[in-house]
Short mmCIF file of C-alpha atoms in Angstrom, two decimals:
data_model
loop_
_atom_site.label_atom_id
_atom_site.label_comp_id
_atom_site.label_asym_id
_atom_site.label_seq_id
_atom_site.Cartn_x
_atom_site.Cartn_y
_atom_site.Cartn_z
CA UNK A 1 168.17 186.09 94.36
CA UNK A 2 165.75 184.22 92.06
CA UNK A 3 167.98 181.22 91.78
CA UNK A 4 168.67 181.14 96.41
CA UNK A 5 164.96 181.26 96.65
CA UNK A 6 164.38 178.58 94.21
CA UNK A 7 166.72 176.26 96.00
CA UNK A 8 164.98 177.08 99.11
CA UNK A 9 161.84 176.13 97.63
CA UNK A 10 162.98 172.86 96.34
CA UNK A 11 161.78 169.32 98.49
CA UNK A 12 164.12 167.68 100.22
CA UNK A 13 165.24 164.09 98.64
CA UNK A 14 162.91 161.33 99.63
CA UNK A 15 164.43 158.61 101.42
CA UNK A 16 165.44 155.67 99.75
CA UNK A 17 164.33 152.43 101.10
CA UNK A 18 167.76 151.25 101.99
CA UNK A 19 168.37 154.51 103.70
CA UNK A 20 165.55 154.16 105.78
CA UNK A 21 166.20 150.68 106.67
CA UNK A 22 169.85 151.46 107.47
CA UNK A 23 168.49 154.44 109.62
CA UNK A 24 166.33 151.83 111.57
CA UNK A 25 168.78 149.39 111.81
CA UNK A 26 171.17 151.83 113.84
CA UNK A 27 168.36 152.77 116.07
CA UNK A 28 167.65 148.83 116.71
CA UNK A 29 171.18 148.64 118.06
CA UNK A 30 170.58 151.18 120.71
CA UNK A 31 168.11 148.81 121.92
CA UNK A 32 169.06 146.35 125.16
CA UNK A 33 168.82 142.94 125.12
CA UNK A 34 165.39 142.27 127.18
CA UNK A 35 162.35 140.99 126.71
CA UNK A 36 159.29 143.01 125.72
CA UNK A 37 157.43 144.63 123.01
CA UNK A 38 157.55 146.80 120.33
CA UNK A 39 155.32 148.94 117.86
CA UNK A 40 156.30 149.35 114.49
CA UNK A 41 154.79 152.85 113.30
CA UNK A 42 154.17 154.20 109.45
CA UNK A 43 154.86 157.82 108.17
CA UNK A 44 151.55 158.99 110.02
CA UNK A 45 152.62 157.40 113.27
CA UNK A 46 150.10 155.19 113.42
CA UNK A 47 151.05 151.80 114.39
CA UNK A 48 150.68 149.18 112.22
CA UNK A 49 151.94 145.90 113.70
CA UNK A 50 152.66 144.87 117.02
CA UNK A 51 154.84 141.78 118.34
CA UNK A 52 156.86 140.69 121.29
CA UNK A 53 160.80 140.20 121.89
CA UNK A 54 162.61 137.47 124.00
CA UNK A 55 165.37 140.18 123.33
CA UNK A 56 164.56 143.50 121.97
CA UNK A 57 167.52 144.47 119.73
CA UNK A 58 168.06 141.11 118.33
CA UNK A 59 164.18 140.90 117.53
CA UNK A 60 163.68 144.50 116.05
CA UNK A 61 166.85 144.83 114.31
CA UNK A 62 165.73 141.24 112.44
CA UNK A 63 163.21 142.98 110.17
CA UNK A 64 166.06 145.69 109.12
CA UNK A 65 168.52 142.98 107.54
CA UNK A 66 169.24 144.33 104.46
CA UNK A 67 167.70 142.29 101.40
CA UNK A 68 165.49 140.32 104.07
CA UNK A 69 162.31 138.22 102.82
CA UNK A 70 159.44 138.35 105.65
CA UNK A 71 157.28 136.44 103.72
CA UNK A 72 153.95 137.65 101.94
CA UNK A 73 152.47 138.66 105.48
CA UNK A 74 155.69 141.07 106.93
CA UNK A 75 156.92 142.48 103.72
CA UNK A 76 154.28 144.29 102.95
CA UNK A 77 154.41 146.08 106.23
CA UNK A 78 158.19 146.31 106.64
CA UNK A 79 157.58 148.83 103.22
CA UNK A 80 155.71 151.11 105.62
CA UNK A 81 157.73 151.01 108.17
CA UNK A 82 158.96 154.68 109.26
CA UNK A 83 159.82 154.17 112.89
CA UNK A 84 158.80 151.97 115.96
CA UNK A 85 158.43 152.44 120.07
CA UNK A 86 159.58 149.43 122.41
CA UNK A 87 158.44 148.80 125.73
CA UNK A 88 160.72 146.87 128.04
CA UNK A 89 159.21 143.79 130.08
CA UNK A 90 160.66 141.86 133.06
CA UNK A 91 159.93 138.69 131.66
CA UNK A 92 159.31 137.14 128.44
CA UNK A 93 155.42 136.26 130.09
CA UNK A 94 154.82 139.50 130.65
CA UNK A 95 155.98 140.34 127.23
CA UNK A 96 153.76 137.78 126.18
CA UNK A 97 150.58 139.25 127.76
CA UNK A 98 151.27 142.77 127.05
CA UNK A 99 151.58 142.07 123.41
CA UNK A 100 148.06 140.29 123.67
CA UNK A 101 146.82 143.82 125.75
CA UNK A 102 148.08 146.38 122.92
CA UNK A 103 146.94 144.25 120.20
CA UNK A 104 143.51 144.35 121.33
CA UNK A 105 143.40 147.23 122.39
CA UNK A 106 144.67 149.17 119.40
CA UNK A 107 144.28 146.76 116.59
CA UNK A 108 146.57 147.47 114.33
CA UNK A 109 146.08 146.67 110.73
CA UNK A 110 148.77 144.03 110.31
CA UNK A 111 147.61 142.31 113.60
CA UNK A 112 144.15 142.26 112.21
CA UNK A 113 143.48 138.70 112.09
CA UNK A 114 144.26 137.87 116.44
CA UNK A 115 141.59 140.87 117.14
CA UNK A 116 138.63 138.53 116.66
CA UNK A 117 140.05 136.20 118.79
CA UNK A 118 138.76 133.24 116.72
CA UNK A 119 141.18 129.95 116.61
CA UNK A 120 143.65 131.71 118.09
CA UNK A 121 144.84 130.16 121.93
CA UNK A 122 143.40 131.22 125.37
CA UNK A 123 145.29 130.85 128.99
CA UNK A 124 142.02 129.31 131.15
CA UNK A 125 142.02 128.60 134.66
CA UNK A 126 138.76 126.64 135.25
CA UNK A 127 138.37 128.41 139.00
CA UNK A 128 134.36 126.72 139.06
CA UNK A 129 136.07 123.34 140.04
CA UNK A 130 137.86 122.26 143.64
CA UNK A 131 141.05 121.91 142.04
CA UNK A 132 141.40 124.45 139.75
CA UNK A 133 143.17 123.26 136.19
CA UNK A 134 145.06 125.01 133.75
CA UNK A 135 144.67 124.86 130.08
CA UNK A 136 145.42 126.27 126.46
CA UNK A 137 142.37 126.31 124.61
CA UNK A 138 141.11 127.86 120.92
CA UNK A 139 137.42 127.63 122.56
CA UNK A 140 137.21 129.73 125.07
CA UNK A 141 133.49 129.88 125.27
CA UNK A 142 132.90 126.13 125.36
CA UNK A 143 131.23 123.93 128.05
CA UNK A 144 134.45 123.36 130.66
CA UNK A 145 135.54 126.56 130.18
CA UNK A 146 132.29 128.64 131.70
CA UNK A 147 133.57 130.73 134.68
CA UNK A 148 137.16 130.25 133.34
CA UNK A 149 139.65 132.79 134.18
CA UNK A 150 140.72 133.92 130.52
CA UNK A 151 144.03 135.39 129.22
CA UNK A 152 144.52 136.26 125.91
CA UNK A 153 144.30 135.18 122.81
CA UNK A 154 147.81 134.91 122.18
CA UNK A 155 149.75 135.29 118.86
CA UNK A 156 151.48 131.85 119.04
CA UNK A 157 150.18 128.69 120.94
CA UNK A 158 153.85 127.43 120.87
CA UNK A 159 155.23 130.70 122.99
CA UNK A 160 151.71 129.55 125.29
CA UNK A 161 152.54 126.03 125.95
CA UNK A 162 155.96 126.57 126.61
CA UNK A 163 155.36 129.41 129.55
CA UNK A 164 153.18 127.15 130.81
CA UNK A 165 155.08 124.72 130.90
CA UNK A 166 157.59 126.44 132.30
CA UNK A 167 155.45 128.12 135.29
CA UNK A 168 154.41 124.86 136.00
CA UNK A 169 157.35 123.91 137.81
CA UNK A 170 156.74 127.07 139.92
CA UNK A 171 153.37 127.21 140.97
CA UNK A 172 152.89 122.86 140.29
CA UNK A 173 149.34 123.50 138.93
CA UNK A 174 147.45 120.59 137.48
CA UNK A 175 147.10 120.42 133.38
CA UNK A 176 145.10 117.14 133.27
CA UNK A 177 141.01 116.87 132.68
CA UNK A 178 140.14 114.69 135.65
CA UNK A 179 137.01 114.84 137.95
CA UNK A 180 138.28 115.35 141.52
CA UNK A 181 136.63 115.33 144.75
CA UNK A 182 138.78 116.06 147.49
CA UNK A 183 135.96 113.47 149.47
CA UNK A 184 136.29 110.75 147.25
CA UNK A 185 137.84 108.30 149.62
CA UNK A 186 139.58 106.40 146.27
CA UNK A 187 141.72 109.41 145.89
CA UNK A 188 144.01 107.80 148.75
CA UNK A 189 144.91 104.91 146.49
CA UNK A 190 145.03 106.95 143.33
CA UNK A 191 148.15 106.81 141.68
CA UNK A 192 149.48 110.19 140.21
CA UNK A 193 151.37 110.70 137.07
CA UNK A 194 154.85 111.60 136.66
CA UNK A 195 154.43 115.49 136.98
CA UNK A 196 154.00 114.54 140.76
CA UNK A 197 157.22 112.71 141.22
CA UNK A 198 159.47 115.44 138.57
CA UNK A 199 157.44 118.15 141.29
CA UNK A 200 155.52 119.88 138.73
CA UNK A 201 152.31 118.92 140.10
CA UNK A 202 150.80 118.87 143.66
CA UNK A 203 148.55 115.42 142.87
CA UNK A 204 145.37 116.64 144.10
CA UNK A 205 143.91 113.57 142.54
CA UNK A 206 145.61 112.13 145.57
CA UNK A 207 144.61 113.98 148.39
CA UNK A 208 148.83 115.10 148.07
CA UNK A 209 147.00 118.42 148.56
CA UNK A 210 144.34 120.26 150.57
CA UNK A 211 141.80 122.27 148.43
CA UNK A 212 142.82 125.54 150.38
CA UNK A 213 146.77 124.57 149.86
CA UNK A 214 146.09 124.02 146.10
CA UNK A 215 144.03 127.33 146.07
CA UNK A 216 146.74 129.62 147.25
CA UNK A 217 148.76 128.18 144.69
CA UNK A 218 146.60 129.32 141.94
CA UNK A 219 145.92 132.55 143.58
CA UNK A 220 149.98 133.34 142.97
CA UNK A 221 149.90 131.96 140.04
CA UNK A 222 146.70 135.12 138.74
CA UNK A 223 149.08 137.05 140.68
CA UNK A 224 151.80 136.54 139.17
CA UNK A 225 150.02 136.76 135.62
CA UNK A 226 148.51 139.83 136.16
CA UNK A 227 151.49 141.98 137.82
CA UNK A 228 154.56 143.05 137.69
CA UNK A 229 157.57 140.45 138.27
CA UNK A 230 159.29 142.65 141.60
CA UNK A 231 155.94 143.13 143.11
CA UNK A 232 154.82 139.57 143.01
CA UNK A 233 158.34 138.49 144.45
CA UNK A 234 157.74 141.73 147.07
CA UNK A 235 154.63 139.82 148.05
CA UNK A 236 156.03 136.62 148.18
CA UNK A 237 158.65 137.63 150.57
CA UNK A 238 156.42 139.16 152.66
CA UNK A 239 154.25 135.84 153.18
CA UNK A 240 157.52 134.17 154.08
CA UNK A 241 158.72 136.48 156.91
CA UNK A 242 154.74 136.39 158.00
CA UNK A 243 155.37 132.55 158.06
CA UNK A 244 158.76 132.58 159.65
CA UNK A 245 157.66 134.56 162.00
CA UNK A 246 154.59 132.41 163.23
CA UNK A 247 156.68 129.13 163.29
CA UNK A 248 154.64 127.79 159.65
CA UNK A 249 158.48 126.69 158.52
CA UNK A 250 156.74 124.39 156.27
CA UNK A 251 154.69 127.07 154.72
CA UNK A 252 157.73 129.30 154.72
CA UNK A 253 159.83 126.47 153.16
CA UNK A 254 157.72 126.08 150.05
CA UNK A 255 157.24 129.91 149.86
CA UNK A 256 160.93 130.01 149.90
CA UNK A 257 161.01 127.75 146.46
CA UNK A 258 158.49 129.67 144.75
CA UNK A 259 160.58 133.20 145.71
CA UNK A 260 163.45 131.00 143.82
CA UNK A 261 161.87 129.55 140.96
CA UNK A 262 160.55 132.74 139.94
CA UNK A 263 164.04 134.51 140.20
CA UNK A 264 165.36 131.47 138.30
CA UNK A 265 162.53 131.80 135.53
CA UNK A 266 165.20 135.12 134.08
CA UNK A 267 167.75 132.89 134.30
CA UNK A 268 166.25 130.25 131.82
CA UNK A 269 165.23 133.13 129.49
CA UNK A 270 168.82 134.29 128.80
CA UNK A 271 170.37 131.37 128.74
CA UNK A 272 167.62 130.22 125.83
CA UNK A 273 167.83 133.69 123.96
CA UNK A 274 171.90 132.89 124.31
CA UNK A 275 171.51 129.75 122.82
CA UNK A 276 169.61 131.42 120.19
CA UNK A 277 171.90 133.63 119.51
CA UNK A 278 174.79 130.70 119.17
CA UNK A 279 172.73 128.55 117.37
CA UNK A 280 173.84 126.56 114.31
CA UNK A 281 170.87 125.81 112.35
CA UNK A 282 170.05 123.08 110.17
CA UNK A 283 168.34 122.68 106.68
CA UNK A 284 165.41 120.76 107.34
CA UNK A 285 163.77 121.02 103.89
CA UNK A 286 164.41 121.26 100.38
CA UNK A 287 164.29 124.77 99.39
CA UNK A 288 161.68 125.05 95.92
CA UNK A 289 163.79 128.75 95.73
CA UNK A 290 167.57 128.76 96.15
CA UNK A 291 167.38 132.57 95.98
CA UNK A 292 164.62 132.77 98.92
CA UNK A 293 166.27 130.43 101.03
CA UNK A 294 169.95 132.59 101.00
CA UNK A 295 167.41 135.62 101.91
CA UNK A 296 165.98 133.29 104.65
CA UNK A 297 169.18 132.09 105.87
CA UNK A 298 170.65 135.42 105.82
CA UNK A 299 168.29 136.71 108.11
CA UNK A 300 168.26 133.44 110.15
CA UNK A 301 172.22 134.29 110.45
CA UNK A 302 171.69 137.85 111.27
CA UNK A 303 174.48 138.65 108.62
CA UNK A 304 174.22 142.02 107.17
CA UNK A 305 175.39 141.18 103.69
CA UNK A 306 173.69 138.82 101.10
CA UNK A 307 175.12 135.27 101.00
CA UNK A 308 177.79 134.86 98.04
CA UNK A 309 179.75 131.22 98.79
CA UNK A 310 179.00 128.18 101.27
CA UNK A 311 181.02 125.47 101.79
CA UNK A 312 179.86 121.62 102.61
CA UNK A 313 182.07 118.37 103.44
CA UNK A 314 180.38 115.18 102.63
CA UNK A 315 180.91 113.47 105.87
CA UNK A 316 180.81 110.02 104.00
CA UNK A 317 184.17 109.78 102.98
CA UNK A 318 186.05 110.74 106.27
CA UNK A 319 186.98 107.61 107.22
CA UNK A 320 188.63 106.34 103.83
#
């Protein structure tokens, strides 16, 4: 009886590292292959780092590569690591912004540095001007950005510029820093720049545009921002049949583009996380560590075990 009872009172084995990272990388599996966000937690549940996913599984289950280097800023938190929560986006923007929400919001301890907000990028939409613009900024509280309408700060300025580049060719908002008056009689002979021609820009700096016109525009575009994919398009279809329906075919026309260049903004997404996932890549620099960069390439690769052999042909000599 003595000996039962003392093997009841015994702990149970702690969990070995690779274990738990095994154990983590099965439930990363389960995850789909959208965009959004995801909270990794320690043993207390608290969570202690928060990023965002262009595809969930392939992002999460990244970290749990066995013998993975994250560099001095991840590893340190991937060794606290007990479990995470995800939360599923429609788009990688929205991903994008709620990663910026949760961060602020609960300020986790490996996302300590964005909380400030200092040097790190701002969305502002200068809505004091006619013609509002739309720019990426790390000084949010300077001169031409007073009345702004802020988002952010984002994580990475790269992820930034590229949405808005991308959105661009949806809601053809101007990015440039010039002074226009829609009264300025020169504006007629203005020439605009190429976004105008490629249709990513209405050229307000040459009357191409009423201030109202240009206005809506930017009102979809907060919209769109600040709400959910299927209710903006919801709304969007709405303002078409209203169009239709009143004989505005022009108006109904260009609502009709926006409805499809916001469907088609998905379709971009996977086919770049696709690419992603069949991408070759390239050494780019001389690796100071030849036992780093096999970890780095490893997890670049996605392989599960440690790299043992590679193989090169010298493309010099292939033609004798």
């Amino acid at each position: 009886m003595a000996d039962h009872a003392s093997e009841q009172n015994e702990s149970p084995t702690p969990e070995s590292s690779q274990d738990r990272l095994g154990r983590l990388a099965e439930s990363a599996r389960e995850l789909p292959r959208t965009p959004g966000v995801y909270l990794m937690k320690d043993a207390a549940g608290t969570v202690i780092y928060i990023g965002k996913a262009g595809s969930l599984r392939d992002r999460v289950g990244s970290y749990f590569v066995p013998s993975t280097d994250l560099g001095l800023k991840k590893q340190p938190m991937l060794e606290l690591v007990e479990d995470f929560d995800t939360l599923e986006c429609e788009t990688e923007w929205e991903a994008l912004l709620t990663e910026s929400r949760l961060i602020k919001d609960v300020r986790p301890r490996f996302n300590a540095k964005l909380t400030d907000g200092k040097s790190f990028p701002y969305l502002a939409i200068t809505m004091r001007e006619e013609f509002p613009g739309v720019f990426i900024t790390r000084n949010p509280t300077d001169e031409p950005f007073k009345g702004a309408r802020l988002f952010g700060p984002f994580t990475s300025v790269s992820a930034l510029r590229d949405s808005v580049q991308l959105l661009q060719r949806v809601f053809k908002y101007r990015t440039c820093t010039l002074e226009i008056d829609s009264r300025d009689p020169k504006n007629r002979f203005f020439r605009p720049c190429l976004l105008h021609p490629i249709d990513q820009c209405t050229a307000p700096c040459a009357n191409k545009i009423s201030p109202e016109e240009y206005r809506k525009d930017i009102d979809r575009f907060i919209r769109f921002l600040t709400s959910k994919r299927s209710a903006m398009l919801r709304e969007l279809k709405k303002e078409m049949d209203e169009a239709s329906s009143k004989l505005e075919f022009e108006r109904a026309a260009k609502l009709r583009d926006q409805i499809k260049a916001i469907e088609k903004l998905d379709d971009r997404a996977k086919r770049s996380r696709d690419d992603q996932r069949e991408w070759q890549p390239e050494v780019t620099v001389f690796a100071s560590d030849p036992a780093a960069a096999l970890r780095s390439l490893q997890r670049t690769l996605g392989m599960d075990n440690p790299i043992r052999c590679m193989e090169a042909i010298d493309i010099a000599h292939l033609q004798g």
